[in-house]
Amino acid sequence: MSHGHVKTLPPSLRAWAERVVGPLSAVQDASHPRETSRVWEVTGSRGRRFFIKQSASAALYERETFGYQSAVPALGFGRAPRLVETDARQLALLLTAVPGTPVSRLALPGPEHRSAHRQFGSLLRRMHGTDKMPGAGRREARAALERLADDAEHHLARAGDLMSEGRRALVRRSADHVRKLTDLLAPAHIHGDAQECNALWTGPAVPAQRAPVRHAPQPAPGQLAVIDFERSRYAPAVQDFVRLACGPWQDRDDLRAAFFHGYGRPLTDAERQALPCLAALDAASCLAYGPDHGKHDVTARGLRTLARLESGAWGTFV
């Protein structure tokens, strides 16, 4: 749901959607609280819910369209929205609605929270499947990692005084090490923004019990669905673990263990080396982007990540 100014569904988008699904009985702004986000929840005359999303750029539109067409079907029925129609001229996608609330907005008890992460791991493994990955996809995954390392200097320049010389050196070392690991990291079709706000949970939500439970993951009621594929692309699979490692997995070894139980394999040695380095690069990106866009949570994530890395807590990411 958007905050502040409500964004009105343009008449041209409404007319396009109604040609596909029939008359709309209700329209509600569902954009994120940023100017470039344009999403509307709409209801058809028969009560079916859909989402209309207008991409902020042609590149994001192409990525999301490709993601829904090529990778999302592997997730299974009800585990992600279904692409109904696209309009390249308006950079618009018409998507089915899936039930659930973002995990980030819920206070889940221990078993449900672990189940959500276990299912998240299982779904990302399906999406990451590389058995039929084309050669072009593998080359694109390698190039994506190299660009990520190359962008570090740009992010350091934009971060300005938020980065001490020691932290700048840490980021540069991380970029250099990532380049050395390029050929060792498994390529995948990644989600690109795998975090709890893009994971919808259907099931009970009660005040969370934050103490980690040290036993094997147990089944819990509820189902997870994944949304928002505008950053899906070919890249090393480990890139999909960065935002989780820098977020909910902090001080929650049980969530990380549940995720990889669902993922079906542990990190490789190269991925164990890469993840803290990618976290450092993500932190630099956060400090380049967050302050300029008023995203205090993004800035805080970057500072928190660098503090963990600076203290020598590399092992907490893996």
PDB file of C-alpha atoms in Angstrom:
ATOM      1  CA  MET A   1       0.000   0.000   0.000  1.00  0.00           C
ATOM      2  CA  SER A   2       1.363   3.388  -0.893  1.00  0.00           C
ATOM      3  CA  HIS A   3       1.902   6.090   1.687  1.00  0.00           C
ATOM      4  CA  GLY A   4       1.109   9.760   1.212  1.00  0.00           C
ATOM      5  CA  HIS A   5      -0.049  10.619  -2.302  1.00  0.00           C
ATOM      6  CA  VAL A   6      -2.374   7.975  -3.764  1.00  0.00           C
ATOM      7  CA  LYS A   7      -1.500   6.987  -7.322  1.00  0.00           C
ATOM      8  CA  THR A   8      -4.467   6.793  -9.682  1.00  0.00           C
ATOM      9  CA  LEU A   9      -4.663   3.998 -12.245  1.00  0.00           C
ATOM     10  CA  PRO A  10      -4.197   5.652 -15.664  1.00  0.00           C
ATOM     11  CA  PRO A  11      -7.212   5.288 -17.981  1.00  0.00           C
ATOM     12  CA  SER A  12      -5.076   3.600 -20.642  1.00  0.00           C
ATOM     13  CA  LEU A  13      -3.981   0.904 -18.180  1.00  0.00           C
ATOM     14  CA  ARG A  14      -7.515   0.374 -16.958  1.00  0.00           C
ATOM     15  CA  ALA A  15      -8.803   0.011 -20.512  1.00  0.00           C
ATOM     16  CA  TRP A  16      -6.037  -2.492 -21.306  1.00  0.00           C
ATOM     17  CA  ALA A  17      -6.761  -4.587 -18.198  1.00  0.00           C
ATOM     18  CA  GLU A  18     -10.502  -4.590 -18.855  1.00  0.00           C
ATOM     19  CA  ARG A  19      -9.931  -5.851 -22.387  1.00  0.00           C
ATOM     20  CA  VAL A  20      -8.179  -8.852 -20.825  1.00  0.00           C
ATOM     21  CA  VAL A  21     -10.207  -9.656 -17.686  1.00  0.00           C
ATOM     22  CA  GLY A  22     -13.444  -7.718 -18.156  1.00  0.00           C
ATOM     23  CA  PRO A  23     -14.867  -4.769 -16.172  1.00  0.00           C
ATOM     24  CA  LEU A  24     -13.102  -3.820 -12.950  1.00  0.00           C
ATOM     25  CA  SER A  25     -15.314  -3.373  -9.904  1.00  0.00           C
ATOM     26  CA  ALA A  26     -12.617  -1.998  -7.597  1.00  0.00           C
ATOM     27  CA  VAL A  27      -9.175  -0.418  -7.876  1.00  0.00           C
ATOM     28  CA  GLN A  28      -6.790   0.209  -4.977  1.00  0.00           C
ATOM     29  CA  ASP A  29      -3.319   1.741  -5.016  1.00  0.00           C
ATOM     30  CA  ALA A  30      -0.833  -0.907  -3.817  1.00  0.00           C
ATOM     31  CA  SER A  31       2.409   0.890  -4.663  1.00  0.00           C
ATOM     32  CA  HIS A  32       5.460   0.880  -2.421  1.00  0.00           C
ATOM     33  CA  PRO A  33       6.264   4.200  -0.708  1.00  0.00           C
ATOM     34  CA  ARG A  34       8.573   5.431  -3.453  1.00  0.00           C
ATOM     35  CA  GLU A  35       7.874   7.624  -6.442  1.00  0.00           C
ATOM     36  CA  THR A  36       8.835   5.064  -9.071  1.00  0.00           C
ATOM     37  CA  SER A  37       6.562   2.314  -7.706  1.00  0.00           C
ATOM     38  CA  ARG A  38       3.260   1.953  -9.541  1.00  0.00           C
ATOM     39  CA  VAL A  39       1.140  -1.034  -8.557  1.00  0.00           C
ATOM     40  CA  TRP A  40      -2.641  -1.364  -8.299  1.00  0.00           C
ATOM     41  CA  GLU A  41      -4.769  -4.141  -6.866  1.00  0.00           C
ATOM     42  CA  VAL A  42      -7.883  -4.547  -8.974  1.00  0.00           C
ATOM     43  CA  THR A  43     -10.982  -6.702  -8.662  1.00  0.00           C
ATOM     44  CA  GLY A  44     -12.916  -8.067 -11.612  1.00  0.00           C
ATOM     45  CA  SER A  45     -16.695  -8.199 -11.814  1.00  0.00           C
ATOM     46  CA  ARG A  46     -16.630 -11.843 -10.684  1.00  0.00           C
ATOM     47  CA  GLY A  47     -14.588 -11.031  -7.600  1.00  0.00           C
ATOM     48  CA  ARG A  48     -11.200 -12.228  -8.893  1.00  0.00           C
ATOM     49  CA  ARG A  49      -8.236 -10.156  -7.722  1.00  0.00           C
ATOM     50  CA  PHE A  50      -5.351  -9.090  -9.940  1.00  0.00           C
ATOM     51  CA  PHE A  51      -2.423  -6.709  -9.777  1.00  0.00           C
ATOM     52  CA  ILE A  52      -1.421  -4.242 -12.460  1.00  0.00           C
ATOM     53  CA  LYS A  53       2.233  -3.284 -12.290  1.00  0.00           C
ATOM     54  CA  GLN A  54       3.826  -0.555 -14.376  1.00  0.00           C
ATOM     55  CA  SER A  55       7.584  -0.974 -14.429  1.00  0.00           C
ATOM     56  CA  ALA A  56       9.839   1.987 -13.747  1.00  0.00           C
ATOM     57  CA  SER A  57      12.054   1.214 -16.752  1.00  0.00           C
ATOM     58  CA  ALA A  58      12.200  -0.956 -19.837  1.00  0.00           C
ATOM     59  CA  ALA A  59      15.010  -2.993 -18.280  1.00  0.00           C
ATOM     60  CA  LEU A  60      12.955  -3.852 -15.179  1.00  0.00           C
ATOM     61  CA  TYR A  61       9.927  -4.654 -17.352  1.00  0.00           C
ATOM     62  CA  GLU A  62      11.973  -7.019 -19.505  1.00  0.00           C
ATOM     63  CA  ARG A  63      13.534  -8.704 -16.470  1.00  0.00           C
ATOM     64  CA  GLU A  64      10.222  -9.257 -14.738  1.00  0.00           C
ATOM     65  CA  THR A  65       8.478 -10.476 -17.868  1.00  0.00           C
ATOM     66  CA  PHE A  66      11.309 -12.910 -18.547  1.00  0.00           C
ATOM     67  CA  GLY A  67      11.268 -14.060 -14.924  1.00  0.00           C
ATOM     68  CA  TYR A  68       7.546 -14.834 -14.979  1.00  0.00           C
ATOM     69  CA  GLN A  69       7.817 -16.631 -18.300  1.00  0.00           C
ATOM     70  CA  SER A  70      10.975 -18.673 -17.731  1.00  0.00           C
ATOM     71  CA  ALA A  71      11.563 -19.273 -14.014  1.00  0.00           C
ATOM     72  CA  VAL A  72       8.374 -18.680 -12.046  1.00  0.00           C
ATOM     73  CA  PRO A  73       6.485 -21.673 -13.528  1.00  0.00           C
ATOM     74  CA  ALA A  74       8.964 -23.956 -11.733  1.00  0.00           C
ATOM     75  CA  LEU A  75       7.718 -22.692  -8.364  1.00  0.00           C
ATOM     76  CA  GLY A  76       4.355 -24.424  -8.692  1.00  0.00           C
ATOM     77  CA  PHE A  77       0.714 -23.419  -8.406  1.00  0.00           C
ATOM     78  CA  GLY A  78      -0.040 -20.782  -5.788  1.00  0.00           C
ATOM     79  CA  ARG A  79       3.618 -20.168  -4.975  1.00  0.00           C
ATOM     80  CA  ALA A  80       3.905 -17.005  -7.081  1.00  0.00           C
ATOM     81  CA  PRO A  81       1.612 -14.764  -9.111  1.00  0.00           C
ATOM     82  CA  ARG A  82       0.843 -15.889 -12.648  1.00  0.00           C
ATOM     83  CA  LEU A  83       1.519 -13.580 -15.573  1.00  0.00           C
ATOM     84  CA  VAL A  84      -1.773 -12.983 -17.379  1.00  0.00           C
ATOM     85  CA  GLU A  85      -0.770 -10.377 -19.956  1.00  0.00           C
ATOM     86  CA  THR A  86       1.868  -7.764 -20.708  1.00  0.00           C
ATOM     87  CA  ASP A  87       1.918  -4.466 -22.606  1.00  0.00           C
ATOM     88  CA  ALA A  88       5.424  -3.492 -23.685  1.00  0.00           C
ATOM     89  CA  ARG A  89       4.285  -0.038 -24.828  1.00  0.00           C
ATOM     90  CA  GLN A  90       3.064   0.843 -21.332  1.00  0.00           C
ATOM     91  CA  LEU A  91       5.688  -1.326 -19.540  1.00  0.00           C
ATOM     92  CA  ALA A  92       2.743  -3.009 -17.812  1.00  0.00           C
ATOM     93  CA  LEU A  93       2.182  -6.493 -16.397  1.00  0.00           C
ATOM     94  CA  LEU A  94      -1.161  -7.974 -15.367  1.00  0.00           C
ATOM     95  CA  LEU A  95      -0.699 -10.569 -12.622  1.00  0.00           C
ATOM     96  CA  THR A  96      -2.931 -12.889 -10.640  1.00  0.00           C
ATOM     97  CA  ALA A  97      -3.080 -12.302  -6.887  1.00  0.00           C
ATOM     98  CA  VAL A  98      -1.705 -14.804  -4.398  1.00  0.00           C
ATOM     99  CA  PRO A  99      -2.824 -14.821  -0.768  1.00  0.00           C
ATOM    100  CA  GLY A 100      -0.655 -13.929   2.185  1.00  0.00           C
ATOM    101  CA  THR A 101       1.075 -11.174   4.121  1.00  0.00           C
ATOM    102  CA  PRO A 102       4.761 -10.261   3.825  1.00  0.00           C
ATOM    103  CA  VAL A 103       6.752 -12.162   6.434  1.00  0.00           C
ATOM    104  CA  SER A 104       8.452  -8.876   7.333  1.00  0.00           C
ATOM    105  CA  ARG A 105       5.132  -7.553   8.648  1.00  0.00           C
ATOM    106  CA  LEU A 106       4.330 -10.578  10.773  1.00  0.00           C
ATOM    107  CA  ALA A 107       5.360 -11.688  14.250  1.00  0.00           C
ATOM    108  CA  LEU A 108       5.610 -15.394  13.554  1.00  0.00           C
ATOM    109  CA  PRO A 109       6.198 -17.942  16.326  1.00  0.00           C
ATOM    110  CA  GLY A 110       9.346 -20.020  16.027  1.00  0.00           C
ATOM    111  CA  PRO A 111       7.959 -23.055  14.143  1.00  0.00           C
ATOM    112  CA  GLU A 112       6.086 -20.925  11.586  1.00  0.00           C
ATOM    113  CA  HIS A 113       9.036 -18.590  11.048  1.00  0.00           C
ATOM    114  CA  ARG A 114      11.332 -21.532  10.441  1.00  0.00           C
ATOM    115  CA  SER A 115       8.777 -23.128   8.133  1.00  0.00           C
ATOM    116  CA  ALA A 116       8.558 -19.901   6.139  1.00  0.00           C
ATOM    117  CA  HIS A 117      12.329 -19.862   5.644  1.00  0.00           C
ATOM    118  CA  ARG A 118      12.432 -23.566   4.855  1.00  0.00           C
ATOM    119  CA  GLN A 119       9.828 -23.032   2.136  1.00  0.00           C
ATOM    120  CA  PHE A 120      11.667 -19.929   0.926  1.00  0.00           C
ATOM    121  CA  GLY A 121      14.771 -22.066   0.473  1.00  0.00           C
ATOM    122  CA  SER A 122      12.821 -24.750  -1.368  1.00  0.00           C
ATOM    123  CA  LEU A 123      11.237 -22.229  -3.747  1.00  0.00           C
ATOM    124  CA  LEU A 124      14.506 -20.471  -4.520  1.00  0.00           C
ATOM    125  CA  ARG A 125      16.159 -23.827  -5.240  1.00  0.00           C
ATOM    126  CA  ARG A 126      13.445 -24.541  -7.804  1.00  0.00           C
ATOM    127  CA  MET A 127      13.972 -21.136  -9.371  1.00  0.00           C
ATOM    128  CA  HIS A 128      17.742 -21.521  -9.339  1.00  0.00           C
ATOM    129  CA  GLY A 129      17.700 -24.803 -11.257  1.00  0.00           C
ATOM    130  CA  THR A 130      20.571 -24.754 -13.739  1.00  0.00           C
ATOM    131  CA  ASP A 131      20.161 -28.094 -15.539  1.00  0.00           C
ATOM    132  CA  LYS A 132      18.755 -26.430 -18.648  1.00  0.00           C
ATOM    133  CA  MET A 133      20.511 -23.090 -18.321  1.00  0.00           C
ATOM    134  CA  PRO A 134      21.645 -21.861 -21.737  1.00  0.00           C
ATOM    135  CA  GLY A 135      25.248 -20.978 -22.333  1.00  0.00           C
ATOM    136  CA  ALA A 136      24.258 -17.349 -22.718  1.00  0.00           C
ATOM    137  CA  GLY A 137      22.759 -17.455 -19.223  1.00  0.00           C
ATOM    138  CA  ARG A 138      25.996 -18.778 -17.762  1.00  0.00           C
ATOM    139  CA  ARG A 139      27.964 -16.027 -19.473  1.00  0.00           C
ATOM    140  CA  GLU A 140      25.469 -13.453 -18.220  1.00  0.00           C
ATOM    141  CA  ALA A 141      25.825 -14.747 -14.652  1.00  0.00           C
ATOM    142  CA  ARG A 142      29.598 -14.323 -14.817  1.00  0.00           C
ATOM    143  CA  ALA A 143      29.302 -10.817 -16.262  1.00  0.00           C
ATOM    144  CA  ALA A 144      26.771  -9.854 -13.563  1.00  0.00           C
ATOM    145  CA  LEU A 145      29.256 -10.686 -10.811  1.00  0.00           C
ATOM    146  CA  GLU A 146      32.041  -8.770 -12.498  1.00  0.00           C
ATOM    147  CA  ARG A 147      29.796  -5.709 -12.865  1.00  0.00           C
ATOM    148  CA  LEU A 148      28.893  -5.954  -9.192  1.00  0.00           C
ATOM    149  CA  ALA A 149      32.558  -5.839  -8.226  1.00  0.00           C
ATOM    150  CA  ASP A 150      33.259  -3.038 -10.696  1.00  0.00           C
ATOM    151  CA  ASP A 151      30.428  -0.926  -9.226  1.00  0.00           C
ATOM    152  CA  ALA A 152      32.106  -0.843  -5.816  1.00  0.00           C
ATOM    153  CA  GLU A 153      34.186   2.252  -6.546  1.00  0.00           C
ATOM    154  CA  HIS A 154      31.130   4.151  -7.752  1.00  0.00           C
ATOM    155  CA  HIS A 155      29.256   3.262  -4.569  1.00  0.00           C
ATOM    156  CA  LEU A 156      32.196   4.244  -2.377  1.00  0.00           C
ATOM    157  CA  ALA A 157      32.343   7.640  -4.046  1.00  0.00           C
ATOM    158  CA  ARG A 158      28.625   8.240  -3.486  1.00  0.00           C
ATOM    159  CA  ALA A 159      28.766   7.035   0.125  1.00  0.00           C
ATOM    160  CA  GLY A 160      31.117   9.889   1.011  1.00  0.00           C
ATOM    161  CA  ASP A 161      31.735  10.459   4.716  1.00  0.00           C
ATOM    162  CA  LEU A 162      29.622   7.454   5.717  1.00  0.00           C
ATOM    163  CA  MET A 163      32.589   5.231   4.807  1.00  0.00           C
ATOM    164  CA  SER A 164      35.786   5.300   6.847  1.00  0.00           C
ATOM    165  CA  GLU A 165      39.067   4.463   5.145  1.00  0.00           C
ATOM    166  CA  GLY A 166      39.103   1.118   6.915  1.00  0.00           C
ATOM    167  CA  ARG A 167      35.668   0.239   5.598  1.00  0.00           C
ATOM    168  CA  ARG A 168      36.575   1.410   2.088  1.00  0.00           C
ATOM    169  CA  ALA A 169      39.547  -0.932   2.179  1.00  0.00           C
ATOM    170  CA  LEU A 170      37.300  -3.778   3.342  1.00  0.00           C
ATOM    171  CA  VAL A 171      34.907  -3.196   0.421  1.00  0.00           C
ATOM    172  CA  ARG A 172      37.774  -3.059  -2.072  1.00  0.00           C
ATOM    173  CA  ARG A 173      39.259  -6.302  -0.740  1.00  0.00           C
ATOM    174  CA  SER A 174      35.839  -7.889  -1.021  1.00  0.00           C
ATOM    175  CA  ALA A 175      35.470  -6.785  -4.648  1.00  0.00           C
ATOM    176  CA  ASP A 176      38.906  -8.183  -5.504  1.00  0.00           C
ATOM    177  CA  HIS A 177      38.133 -11.519  -3.849  1.00  0.00           C
ATOM    178  CA  VAL A 178      34.768 -11.847  -5.586  1.00  0.00           C
ATOM    179  CA  ARG A 179      36.483 -11.476  -8.960  1.00  0.00           C
ATOM    180  CA  LYS A 180      38.733 -14.425  -8.099  1.00  0.00           C
ATOM    181  CA  LEU A 181      35.713 -16.603  -7.301  1.00  0.00           C
ATOM    182  CA  THR A 182      33.780 -15.872 -10.492  1.00  0.00           C
ATOM    183  CA  ASP A 183      34.437 -19.231 -12.173  1.00  0.00           C
ATOM    184  CA  LEU A 184      33.717 -21.214  -8.993  1.00  0.00           C
ATOM    185  CA  LEU A 185      30.210 -19.947  -8.223  1.00  0.00           C
ATOM    186  CA  ALA A 186      27.147 -21.831  -9.454  1.00  0.00           C
ATOM    187  CA  PRO A 187      25.108 -19.758 -11.940  1.00  0.00           C
ATOM    188  CA  ALA A 188      21.342 -19.547 -11.535  1.00  0.00           C
ATOM    189  CA  HIS A 189      18.239 -17.667 -12.513  1.00  0.00           C
ATOM    190  CA  ILE A 190      17.974 -15.686  -9.278  1.00  0.00           C
ATOM    191  CA  HIS A 191      15.059 -13.797  -7.772  1.00  0.00           C
ATOM    192  CA  GLY A 192      17.305 -10.789  -7.263  1.00  0.00           C
ATOM    193  CA  ASP A 193      15.509  -9.313  -4.248  1.00  0.00           C
ATOM    194  CA  ALA A 194      15.006 -12.297  -1.975  1.00  0.00           C
ATOM    195  CA  GLN A 195      13.979 -10.896   1.378  1.00  0.00           C
ATOM    196  CA  GLU A 196      11.074 -11.288   3.793  1.00  0.00           C
ATOM    197  CA  CYS A 197       9.084  -8.376   2.334  1.00  0.00           C
ATOM    198  CA  ASN A 198       8.788 -10.330  -0.938  1.00  0.00           C
ATOM    199  CA  ALA A 199       7.697 -13.567   0.756  1.00  0.00           C
ATOM    200  CA  LEU A 200       3.961 -13.850   1.494  1.00  0.00           C
ATOM    201  CA  TRP A 201       2.858 -16.128   4.326  1.00  0.00           C
ATOM    202  CA  THR A 202      -0.560 -17.617   4.870  1.00  0.00           C
ATOM    203  CA  GLY A 203      -0.946 -19.084   8.308  1.00  0.00           C
ATOM    204  CA  PRO A 204      -1.169 -18.144  11.986  1.00  0.00           C
ATOM    205  CA  ALA A 205       0.715 -15.099  13.253  1.00  0.00           C
ATOM    206  CA  VAL A 206       1.141 -14.573  16.991  1.00  0.00           C
ATOM    207  CA  PRO A 207       3.794 -12.722  19.024  1.00  0.00           C
ATOM    208  CA  ALA A 208       7.156 -14.157  18.015  1.00  0.00           C
ATOM    209  CA  GLN A 209       9.327 -16.249  20.322  1.00  0.00           C
ATOM    210  CA  ARG A 210      12.761 -14.904  19.487  1.00  0.00           C
ATOM    211  CA  ALA A 211      14.894 -17.480  21.298  1.00  0.00           C
ATOM    212  CA  PRO A 212      16.418 -19.895  18.762  1.00  0.00           C
ATOM    213  CA  VAL A 213      15.255 -23.483  19.115  1.00  0.00           C
ATOM    214  CA  ARG A 214      18.033 -26.004  18.693  1.00  0.00           C
ATOM    215  CA  HIS A 215      16.258 -28.976  17.208  1.00  0.00           C
ATOM    216  CA  ALA A 216      15.589 -30.164  13.685  1.00  0.00           C
ATOM    217  CA  PRO A 217      13.046 -28.140  11.672  1.00  0.00           C
ATOM    218  CA  GLN A 218       9.498 -29.359  12.271  1.00  0.00           C
ATOM    219  CA  PRO A 219       6.523 -28.991   9.926  1.00  0.00           C
ATOM    220  CA  ALA A 220       4.302 -26.016  10.699  1.00  0.00           C
ATOM    221  CA  PRO A 221       1.015 -24.902   9.159  1.00  0.00           C
ATOM    222  CA  GLY A 222       1.106 -22.235   6.500  1.00  0.00           C
ATOM    223  CA  GLN A 223       2.347 -21.697   2.981  1.00  0.00           C
ATOM    224  CA  LEU A 224       4.833 -19.291   1.430  1.00  0.00           C
ATOM    225  CA  ALA A 225       4.538 -17.538  -1.914  1.00  0.00           C
ATOM    226  CA  VAL A 226       7.151 -15.318  -3.578  1.00  0.00           C
ATOM    227  CA  ILE A 227       6.431 -12.015  -5.336  1.00  0.00           C
ATOM    228  CA  ASP A 228       8.225  -9.153  -7.123  1.00  0.00           C
ATOM    229  CA  PHE A 229      10.481 -10.511  -9.854  1.00  0.00           C
ATOM    230  CA  GLU A 230      11.595  -7.257 -11.459  1.00  0.00           C
ATOM    231  CA  ARG A 231      15.215  -7.920 -10.460  1.00  0.00           C
ATOM    232  CA  SER A 232      15.263 -11.562 -11.563  1.00  0.00           C
ATOM    233  CA  ARG A 233      18.214 -12.352 -13.813  1.00  0.00           C
ATOM    234  CA  TYR A 234      21.064 -14.753 -14.422  1.00  0.00           C
ATOM    235  CA  ALA A 235      23.665 -14.399 -11.677  1.00  0.00           C
ATOM    236  CA  PRO A 236      25.480 -16.609  -9.160  1.00  0.00           C
ATOM    237  CA  ALA A 237      22.951 -18.345  -6.895  1.00  0.00           C
ATOM    238  CA  VAL A 238      24.713 -17.033  -3.781  1.00  0.00           C
ATOM    239  CA  GLN A 239      23.575 -13.490  -4.598  1.00  0.00           C
ATOM    240  CA  ASP A 240      20.042 -14.487  -3.560  1.00  0.00           C
ATOM    241  CA  PHE A 241      21.259 -15.171  -0.007  1.00  0.00           C
ATOM    242  CA  VAL A 242      22.804 -11.751   0.674  1.00  0.00           C
ATOM    243  CA  ARG A 243      19.777  -9.802   1.865  1.00  0.00           C
ATOM    244  CA  LEU A 244      18.649 -12.643   4.087  1.00  0.00           C
ATOM    245  CA  ALA A 245      22.134 -12.951   5.582  1.00  0.00           C
ATOM    246  CA  CYS A 246      22.192  -9.182   6.204  1.00  0.00           C
ATOM    247  CA  GLY A 247      18.672  -9.207   7.630  1.00  0.00           C
ATOM    248  CA  PRO A 248      16.604 -11.892   9.370  1.00  0.00           C
ATOM    249  CA  TRP A 249      19.427 -14.439   9.680  1.00  0.00           C
ATOM    250  CA  GLN A 250      21.356 -12.165  12.019  1.00  0.00           C
ATOM    251  CA  ASP A 251      21.355 -13.811  15.437  1.00  0.00           C
ATOM    252  CA  ARG A 252      18.895 -16.413  14.084  1.00  0.00           C
ATOM    253  CA  ASP A 253      20.909 -19.465  13.147  1.00  0.00           C
ATOM    254  CA  ASP A 254      17.674 -21.462  13.212  1.00  0.00           C
ATOM    255  CA  LEU A 255      16.223 -19.472  10.308  1.00  0.00           C
ATOM    256  CA  ARG A 256      19.382 -19.859   8.245  1.00  0.00           C
ATOM    257  CA  ALA A 257      19.475 -23.604   8.977  1.00  0.00           C
ATOM    258  CA  ALA A 258      15.795 -23.962   8.043  1.00  0.00           C
ATOM    259  CA  PHE A 259      16.367 -22.115   4.758  1.00  0.00           C
ATOM    260  CA  PHE A 260      19.219 -24.368   3.675  1.00  0.00           C
ATOM    261  CA  HIS A 261      17.285 -27.443   4.828  1.00  0.00           C
ATOM    262  CA  GLY A 262      14.653 -26.386   2.306  1.00  0.00           C
ATOM    263  CA  TYR A 263      17.255 -25.411  -0.289  1.00  0.00           C
ATOM    264  CA  GLY A 264      18.536 -28.961  -0.225  1.00  0.00           C
ATOM    265  CA  ARG A 265      22.251 -28.328  -0.123  1.00  0.00           C
ATOM    266  CA  PRO A 266      24.727 -26.351   1.976  1.00  0.00           C
ATOM    267  CA  LEU A 267      26.856 -23.535   0.661  1.00  0.00           C
ATOM    268  CA  THR A 268      29.872 -24.582  -1.370  1.00  0.00           C
ATOM    269  CA  ASP A 269      33.306 -23.476  -0.194  1.00  0.00           C
ATOM    270  CA  ALA A 270      33.355 -20.761  -2.877  1.00  0.00           C
ATOM    271  CA  GLU A 271      29.911 -19.543  -1.795  1.00  0.00           C
ATOM    272  CA  ARG A 272      31.053 -19.422   1.841  1.00  0.00           C
ATOM    273  CA  GLN A 273      33.891 -17.165   0.782  1.00  0.00           C
ATOM    274  CA  ALA A 274      31.712 -15.067  -1.516  1.00  0.00           C
ATOM    275  CA  LEU A 275      28.780 -14.370   0.800  1.00  0.00           C
ATOM    276  CA  PRO A 276      30.570 -12.036   3.255  1.00  0.00           C
ATOM    277  CA  CYS A 277      32.238 -10.286   0.314  1.00  0.00           C
ATOM    278  CA  LEU A 278      28.895  -9.786  -1.391  1.00  0.00           C
ATOM    279  CA  ALA A 279      27.506  -8.503   1.913  1.00  0.00           C
ATOM    280  CA  ALA A 280      30.256  -5.865   1.967  1.00  0.00           C
ATOM    281  CA  LEU A 281      29.425  -4.830  -1.602  1.00  0.00           C
ATOM    282  CA  ASP A 282      25.734  -4.691  -0.694  1.00  0.00           C
ATOM    283  CA  ALA A 283      26.580  -2.469   2.280  1.00  0.00           C
ATOM    284  CA  ALA A 284      28.438  -0.031   0.023  1.00  0.00           C
ATOM    285  CA  SER A 285      25.437   0.039  -2.302  1.00  0.00           C
ATOM    286  CA  CYS A 286      23.141   0.705   0.680  1.00  0.00           C
ATOM    287  CA  LEU A 287      25.220   3.689   1.795  1.00  0.00           C
ATOM    288  CA  ALA A 288      25.313   5.056  -1.747  1.00  0.00           C
ATOM    289  CA  TYR A 289      21.547   4.768  -2.220  1.00  0.00           C
ATOM    290  CA  GLY A 290      19.892   5.050   1.186  1.00  0.00           C
ATOM    291  CA  PRO A 291      20.771   8.618   2.284  1.00  0.00           C
ATOM    292  CA  ASP A 292      19.992  10.184  -1.112  1.00  0.00           C
ATOM    293  CA  HIS A 293      16.559   8.578  -1.226  1.00  0.00           C
ATOM    294  CA  GLY A 294      15.531   8.939   2.403  1.00  0.00           C
ATOM    295  CA  LYS A 295      15.660   5.150   2.892  1.00  0.00           C
ATOM    296  CA  HIS A 296      16.788   5.048   6.504  1.00  0.00           C
ATOM    297  CA  ASP A 297      16.280   1.289   6.761  1.00  0.00           C
ATOM    298  CA  VAL A 298      18.579   0.704   3.791  1.00  0.00           C
ATOM    299  CA  THR A 299      21.238   2.989   5.257  1.00  0.00           C
ATOM    300  CA  ALA A 300      20.944   1.224   8.604  1.00  0.00           C
ATOM    301  CA  ARG A 301      21.360  -2.170   6.941  1.00  0.00           C
ATOM    302  CA  GLY A 302      24.569  -1.029   5.288  1.00  0.00           C
ATOM    303  CA  LEU A 303      26.028   0.367   8.492  1.00  0.00           C
ATOM    304  CA  ARG A 304      25.019  -2.724  10.462  1.00  0.00           C
ATOM    305  CA  THR A 305      26.586  -5.055   7.900  1.00  0.00           C
ATOM    306  CA  LEU A 306      29.871  -3.154   7.848  1.00  0.00           C
ATOM    307  CA  ALA A 307      29.998  -3.148  11.641  1.00  0.00           C
ATOM    308  CA  ARG A 308      29.593  -6.939  11.678  1.00  0.00           C
ATOM    309  CA  LEU A 309      32.281  -7.425   9.042  1.00  0.00           C
ATOM    310  CA  GLU A 310      34.619  -4.928  10.675  1.00  0.00           C
ATOM    311  CA  SER A 311      34.344  -6.785  13.975  1.00  0.00           C
ATOM    312  CA  GLY A 312      35.534  -9.953  12.280  1.00  0.00           C
ATOM    313  CA  ALA A 313      32.120 -11.644  12.379  1.00  0.00           C
ATOM    314  CA  TRP A 314      32.431 -13.034   8.843  1.00  0.00           C
ATOM    315  CA  GLY A 315      31.293 -16.447   9.996  1.00  0.00           C
ATOM    316  CA  THR A 316      27.892 -15.116  11.064  1.00  0.00           C
ATOM    317  CA  PHE A 317      26.946 -14.709   7.396  1.00  0.00           C
ATOM    318  CA  VAL A 318      27.416 -18.351   6.521  1.00  0.00           C
TER     319      VAL A 318
END
